[in-house]
């Protein structure tokens, strides 16, 4: 059918179509800067994961690093700290779940589930933010030798599990892995 044939498309229909398409392209071009600015910037993407050399951490030492704007505690636990965490009955815990992003959500809060695994059970990596109101707990303190939040009195054991106080959950464990014997990647 040709344009302007009776019952067919007219020049006016063609102009409406071209105008609508030009308008859609114009709206898309005008809105792109607003959409594009919602993407994370390069500094945020760079902090998506970090690698930390833990070769200088002797047994019993801790290190705090910043990841995604939050403190992360990395600790090379002593054998006594591991044994104390293993000796804790799971029924004695306020929060029975591991809160380990590397494991399934229903994993129980055993010492191994909270650590870097059976081969590296001495290593624990946790987000250092109290689960009560977001304070930063003090290390190697409190009634259970782990972490203590002085703001409201939450006590965590040597595996970062809440044992006493108002905190409702264990300290969270981010995704992490050892990329070598002495380097851990967080994120």
PDB file of C-alpha atoms in Angstrom:
ATOM      1  CA  UNK A   1       0.000   0.000   0.000  1.00  0.00           C
ATOM      2  CA  UNK A   2       1.375   3.406  -0.865  1.00  0.00           C
ATOM      3  CA  UNK A   3       1.161   6.468   1.328  1.00  0.00           C
ATOM      4  CA  UNK A   4      -2.026   8.489   0.904  1.00  0.00           C
ATOM      5  CA  UNK A   5      -3.952   5.635  -0.711  1.00  0.00           C
ATOM      6  CA  UNK A   6      -7.490   5.475   0.589  1.00  0.00           C
ATOM      7  CA  UNK A   7      -7.554   3.427   3.819  1.00  0.00           C
ATOM      8  CA  UNK A   8      -3.713   3.319   4.022  1.00  0.00           C
ATOM      9  CA  UNK A   9      -1.184   5.248   6.056  1.00  0.00           C
ATOM     10  CA  UNK A  10      -0.949   8.964   5.469  1.00  0.00           C
ATOM     11  CA  UNK A  11       1.943  11.406   5.515  1.00  0.00           C
ATOM     12  CA  UNK A  12       0.575  12.579   8.824  1.00  0.00           C
ATOM     13  CA  UNK A  13       0.846   9.024  10.290  1.00  0.00           C
ATOM     14  CA  UNK A  14       4.438   8.870   9.098  1.00  0.00           C
ATOM     15  CA  UNK A  15       5.234  12.225  10.715  1.00  0.00           C
ATOM     16  CA  UNK A  16       3.638  11.104  14.016  1.00  0.00           C
ATOM     17  CA  UNK A  17       5.749   7.943  13.993  1.00  0.00           C
ATOM     18  CA  UNK A  18       9.000   9.787  13.230  1.00  0.00           C
ATOM     19  CA  UNK A  19       8.226  12.435  15.868  1.00  0.00           C
ATOM     20  CA  UNK A  20       7.481   9.762  18.507  1.00  0.00           C
ATOM     21  CA  UNK A  21      10.724   7.934  17.732  1.00  0.00           C
ATOM     22  CA  UNK A  22      12.733  11.162  17.903  1.00  0.00           C
ATOM     23  CA  UNK A  23      11.052  12.005  21.218  1.00  0.00           C
ATOM     24  CA  UNK A  24      11.899   8.559  22.655  1.00  0.00           C
ATOM     25  CA  UNK A  25      15.539   8.933  21.619  1.00  0.00           C
ATOM     26  CA  UNK A  26      15.618  12.448  23.138  1.00  0.00           C
ATOM     27  CA  UNK A  27      14.125  11.273  26.450  1.00  0.00           C
ATOM     28  CA  UNK A  28      16.632   8.396  26.576  1.00  0.00           C
ATOM     29  CA  UNK A  29      19.554  10.729  25.855  1.00  0.00           C
ATOM     30  CA  UNK A  30      18.381  13.263  28.431  1.00  0.00           C
ATOM     31  CA  UNK A  31      17.815  10.651  31.157  1.00  0.00           C
ATOM     32  CA  UNK A  32      21.094   8.719  30.634  1.00  0.00           C
ATOM     33  CA  UNK A  33      23.216  10.998  32.872  1.00  0.00           C
ATOM     34  CA  UNK A  34      20.755  10.473  35.734  1.00  0.00           C
ATOM     35  CA  UNK A  35      20.787   6.699  35.285  1.00  0.00           C
ATOM     36  CA  UNK A  36      24.564   6.553  34.832  1.00  0.00           C
ATOM     37  CA  UNK A  37      25.269   8.459  38.050  1.00  0.00           C
ATOM     38  CA  UNK A  38      23.564   5.697  40.069  1.00  0.00           C
ATOM     39  CA  UNK A  39      26.348   3.216  39.263  1.00  0.00           C
ATOM     40  CA  UNK A  40      29.042   2.792  41.926  1.00  0.00           C
ATOM     41  CA  UNK A  41      32.165   4.850  41.299  1.00  0.00           C
ATOM     42  CA  UNK A  42      35.621   3.393  40.792  1.00  0.00           C
ATOM     43  CA  UNK A  43      36.659   3.759  44.436  1.00  0.00           C
ATOM     44  CA  UNK A  44      33.661   1.718  45.559  1.00  0.00           C
ATOM     45  CA  UNK A  45      34.307  -0.983  42.984  1.00  0.00           C
ATOM     46  CA  UNK A  46      37.949  -1.106  44.026  1.00  0.00           C
ATOM     47  CA  UNK A  47      36.877  -1.870  47.592  1.00  0.00           C
ATOM     48  CA  UNK A  48      34.626  -4.742  46.513  1.00  0.00           C
ATOM     49  CA  UNK A  49      37.426  -7.083  47.551  1.00  0.00           C
ATOM     50  CA  UNK A  50      40.753  -6.591  49.266  1.00  0.00           C
ATOM     51  CA  UNK A  51      43.758  -8.820  49.792  1.00  0.00           C
ATOM     52  CA  UNK A  52      45.507  -8.773  53.153  1.00  0.00           C
ATOM     53  CA  UNK A  53      48.946 -10.207  53.889  1.00  0.00           C
ATOM     54  CA  UNK A  54      48.712 -11.926  57.272  1.00  0.00           C
ATOM     55  CA  UNK A  55      52.276 -13.298  57.339  1.00  0.00           C
ATOM     56  CA  UNK A  56      53.230 -10.948  60.174  1.00  0.00           C
ATOM     57  CA  UNK A  57      50.415 -12.149  62.482  1.00  0.00           C
ATOM     58  CA  UNK A  58      51.919 -14.537  65.008  1.00  0.00           C
ATOM     59  CA  UNK A  59      49.694 -16.833  67.029  1.00  0.00           C
ATOM     60  CA  UNK A  60      47.504 -14.763  69.363  1.00  0.00           C
ATOM     61  CA  UNK A  61      47.763 -11.564  67.308  1.00  0.00           C
ATOM     62  CA  UNK A  62      44.982  -9.618  65.595  1.00  0.00           C
ATOM     63  CA  UNK A  63      44.747  -7.175  62.739  1.00  0.00           C
ATOM     64  CA  UNK A  64      41.950  -4.769  61.868  1.00  0.00           C
ATOM     65  CA  UNK A  65      41.507  -3.733  58.238  1.00  0.00           C
ATOM     66  CA  UNK A  66      38.902  -1.549  56.588  1.00  0.00           C
ATOM     67  CA  UNK A  67      36.664  -3.157  53.967  1.00  0.00           C
ATOM     68  CA  UNK A  68      33.620  -1.430  52.444  1.00  0.00           C
ATOM     69  CA  UNK A  69      33.868   1.233  55.115  1.00  0.00           C
ATOM     70  CA  UNK A  70      33.673  -1.238  58.000  1.00  0.00           C
ATOM     71  CA  UNK A  71      36.340  -2.728  60.254  1.00  0.00           C
ATOM     72  CA  UNK A  72      37.203  -6.386  59.709  1.00  0.00           C
ATOM     73  CA  UNK A  73      38.943  -8.331  62.469  1.00  0.00           C
ATOM     74  CA  UNK A  74      41.488 -10.940  61.385  1.00  0.00           C
ATOM     75  CA  UNK A  75      42.864 -13.060  64.212  1.00  0.00           C
ATOM     76  CA  UNK A  76      45.390 -15.874  64.375  1.00  0.00           C
ATOM     77  CA  UNK A  77      43.937 -17.658  67.383  1.00  0.00           C
ATOM     78  CA  UNK A  78      45.928 -19.624  69.913  1.00  0.00           C
ATOM     79  CA  UNK A  79      45.260 -23.305  70.542  1.00  0.00           C
ATOM     80  CA  UNK A  80      43.736 -22.350  73.919  1.00  0.00           C
ATOM     81  CA  UNK A  81      41.269 -19.974  72.207  1.00  0.00           C
ATOM     82  CA  UNK A  82      40.290 -22.689  69.729  1.00  0.00           C
ATOM     83  CA  UNK A  83      39.789 -25.237  72.520  1.00  0.00           C
ATOM     84  CA  UNK A  84      37.706 -22.746  74.543  1.00  0.00           C
ATOM     85  CA  UNK A  85      35.478 -22.130  71.508  1.00  0.00           C
ATOM     86  CA  UNK A  86      35.122 -25.864  70.801  1.00  0.00           C
ATOM     87  CA  UNK A  87      34.229 -26.571  74.443  1.00  0.00           C
ATOM     88  CA  UNK A  88      31.215 -24.252  74.287  1.00  0.00           C
ATOM     89  CA  UNK A  89      27.942 -26.166  73.991  1.00  0.00           C
ATOM     90  CA  UNK A  90      25.795 -24.914  71.124  1.00  0.00           C
ATOM     91  CA  UNK A  91      22.820 -24.808  73.523  1.00  0.00           C
ATOM     92  CA  UNK A  92      24.654 -22.103  75.514  1.00  0.00           C
ATOM     93  CA  UNK A  93      24.715 -19.709  72.536  1.00  0.00           C
ATOM     94  CA  UNK A  94      22.264 -16.845  72.088  1.00  0.00           C
ATOM     95  CA  UNK A  95      22.539 -17.180  68.290  1.00  0.00           C
ATOM     96  CA  UNK A  96      22.772 -20.778  67.045  1.00  0.00           C
ATOM     97  CA  UNK A  97      23.707 -19.864  63.441  1.00  0.00           C
ATOM     98  CA  UNK A  98      27.228 -19.444  62.049  1.00  0.00           C
ATOM     99  CA  UNK A  99      26.450 -16.158  60.171  1.00  0.00           C
ATOM    100  CA  UNK A 100      29.218 -17.131  57.749  1.00  0.00           C
ATOM    101  CA  UNK A 101      28.725 -15.829  54.186  1.00  0.00           C
ATOM    102  CA  UNK A 102      30.899 -18.714  52.956  1.00  0.00           C
ATOM    103  CA  UNK A 103      28.407 -21.321  54.229  1.00  0.00           C
ATOM    104  CA  UNK A 104      24.666 -21.950  54.008  1.00  0.00           C
ATOM    105  CA  UNK A 105      22.416 -19.808  56.225  1.00  0.00           C
ATOM    106  CA  UNK A 106      21.315 -22.707  58.426  1.00  0.00           C
ATOM    107  CA  UNK A 107      24.863 -23.805  59.374  1.00  0.00           C
ATOM    108  CA  UNK A 108      25.225 -24.168  63.172  1.00  0.00           C
ATOM    109  CA  UNK A 109      27.665 -21.857  64.992  1.00  0.00           C
ATOM    110  CA  UNK A 110      30.365 -24.453  65.644  1.00  0.00           C
ATOM    111  CA  UNK A 111      33.935 -23.245  65.980  1.00  0.00           C
ATOM    112  CA  UNK A 112      34.904 -24.721  62.593  1.00  0.00           C
ATOM    113  CA  UNK A 113      31.913 -23.043  60.889  1.00  0.00           C
ATOM    114  CA  UNK A 114      33.033 -19.694  62.281  1.00  0.00           C
ATOM    115  CA  UNK A 115      36.704 -20.107  61.327  1.00  0.00           C
ATOM    116  CA  UNK A 116      38.553 -20.425  58.024  1.00  0.00           C
ATOM    117  CA  UNK A 117      37.823 -24.164  58.014  1.00  0.00           C
ATOM    118  CA  UNK A 118      39.384 -27.286  59.452  1.00  0.00           C
ATOM    119  CA  UNK A 119      42.748 -26.784  57.737  1.00  0.00           C
ATOM    120  CA  UNK A 120      43.037 -23.193  59.014  1.00  0.00           C
ATOM    121  CA  UNK A 121      40.887 -23.296  62.124  1.00  0.00           C
ATOM    122  CA  UNK A 122      43.247 -20.894  63.883  1.00  0.00           C
ATOM    123  CA  UNK A 123      42.195 -18.065  61.516  1.00  0.00           C
ATOM    124  CA  UNK A 124      39.020 -16.116  62.094  1.00  0.00           C
ATOM    125  CA  UNK A 125      37.845 -13.228  59.896  1.00  0.00           C
ATOM    126  CA  UNK A 126      34.832 -11.198  61.063  1.00  0.00           C
ATOM    127  CA  UNK A 127      33.151  -7.882  60.400  1.00  0.00           C
ATOM    128  CA  UNK A 128      34.004  -5.882  63.514  1.00  0.00           C
ATOM    129  CA  UNK A 129      30.611  -4.293  64.072  1.00  0.00           C
ATOM    130  CA  UNK A 130      28.507  -5.152  67.124  1.00  0.00           C
ATOM    131  CA  UNK A 131      25.169  -6.593  66.062  1.00  0.00           C
ATOM    132  CA  UNK A 132      23.311  -4.587  68.693  1.00  0.00           C
ATOM    133  CA  UNK A 133      23.785  -0.967  67.613  1.00  0.00           C
ATOM    134  CA  UNK A 134      26.810  -1.016  65.314  1.00  0.00           C
ATOM    135  CA  UNK A 135      29.600  -0.147  67.746  1.00  0.00           C
ATOM    136  CA  UNK A 136      33.123  -1.549  67.292  1.00  0.00           C
ATOM    137  CA  UNK A 137      33.940  -4.157  69.968  1.00  0.00           C
ATOM    138  CA  UNK A 138      37.305  -4.313  71.743  1.00  0.00           C
ATOM    139  CA  UNK A 139      39.435  -7.382  71.025  1.00  0.00           C
ATOM    140  CA  UNK A 140      40.711  -9.881  73.586  1.00  0.00           C
ATOM    141  CA  UNK A 141      38.306  -8.529  76.162  1.00  0.00           C
ATOM    142  CA  UNK A 142      35.095  -9.464  77.917  1.00  0.00           C
ATOM    143  CA  UNK A 143      33.982 -12.436  79.975  1.00  0.00           C
ATOM    144  CA  UNK A 144      34.817 -14.992  77.274  1.00  0.00           C
ATOM    145  CA  UNK A 145      38.219 -13.737  76.082  1.00  0.00           C
ATOM    146  CA  UNK A 146      36.983 -12.725  72.649  1.00  0.00           C
ATOM    147  CA  UNK A 147      35.470  -9.296  71.999  1.00  0.00           C
ATOM    148  CA  UNK A 148      33.596  -6.884  74.227  1.00  0.00           C
ATOM    149  CA  UNK A 149      31.380  -3.991  73.187  1.00  0.00           C
ATOM    150  CA  UNK A 150      31.674  -1.440  76.006  1.00  0.00           C
ATOM    151  CA  UNK A 151      28.763   0.673  74.746  1.00  0.00           C
ATOM    152  CA  UNK A 152      26.033  -1.706  75.895  1.00  0.00           C
ATOM    153  CA  UNK A 153      27.880  -4.695  77.350  1.00  0.00           C
ATOM    154  CA  UNK A 154      27.776  -7.392  74.666  1.00  0.00           C
ATOM    155  CA  UNK A 155      30.346 -10.156  75.110  1.00  0.00           C
ATOM    156  CA  UNK A 156      31.597 -12.364  72.258  1.00  0.00           C
ATOM    157  CA  UNK A 157      33.699 -15.500  72.638  1.00  0.00           C
ATOM    158  CA  UNK A 158      36.926 -16.418  70.816  1.00  0.00           C
ATOM    159  CA  UNK A 159      34.877 -17.511  67.774  1.00  0.00           C
ATOM    160  CA  UNK A 160      32.960 -14.193  67.628  1.00  0.00           C
ATOM    161  CA  UNK A 161      29.713 -15.716  68.917  1.00  0.00           C
ATOM    162  CA  UNK A 162      27.547 -13.536  71.144  1.00  0.00           C
ATOM    163  CA  UNK A 163      27.385 -15.011  74.627  1.00  0.00           C
ATOM    164  CA  UNK A 164      26.061 -12.236  76.837  1.00  0.00           C
ATOM    165  CA  UNK A 165      24.475  -8.800  76.519  1.00  0.00           C
ATOM    166  CA  UNK A 166      21.900  -7.213  74.214  1.00  0.00           C
ATOM    167  CA  UNK A 167      23.492  -8.179  70.860  1.00  0.00           C
ATOM    168  CA  UNK A 168      21.061 -10.484  69.023  1.00  0.00           C
ATOM    169  CA  UNK A 169      23.467 -12.164  66.567  1.00  0.00           C
ATOM    170  CA  UNK A 170      27.030 -13.419  66.234  1.00  0.00           C
ATOM    171  CA  UNK A 171      29.567 -11.165  64.525  1.00  0.00           C
ATOM    172  CA  UNK A 172      29.116 -11.608  60.773  1.00  0.00           C
ATOM    173  CA  UNK A 173      31.744 -13.364  58.689  1.00  0.00           C
ATOM    174  CA  UNK A 174      32.236 -11.915  55.192  1.00  0.00           C
ATOM    175  CA  UNK A 175      33.089 -13.913  52.089  1.00  0.00           C
ATOM    176  CA  UNK A 176      36.793 -14.636  52.264  1.00  0.00           C
ATOM    177  CA  UNK A 177      39.363 -17.128  51.100  1.00  0.00           C
ATOM    178  CA  UNK A 178      43.061 -17.737  51.469  1.00  0.00           C
ATOM    179  CA  UNK A 179      44.609 -17.163  48.036  1.00  0.00           C
ATOM    180  CA  UNK A 180      47.974 -18.309  49.386  1.00  0.00           C
ATOM    181  CA  UNK A 181      49.321 -19.446  52.731  1.00  0.00           C
ATOM    182  CA  UNK A 182      49.702 -15.861  53.921  1.00  0.00           C
ATOM    183  CA  UNK A 183      47.220 -13.784  51.880  1.00  0.00           C
ATOM    184  CA  UNK A 184      43.483 -13.657  52.552  1.00  0.00           C
ATOM    185  CA  UNK A 185      41.040 -12.123  50.047  1.00  0.00           C
ATOM    186  CA  UNK A 186      37.977 -10.523  51.640  1.00  0.00           C
ATOM    187  CA  UNK A 187      34.952  -9.904  49.445  1.00  0.00           C
TER     188      UNK A 187
END
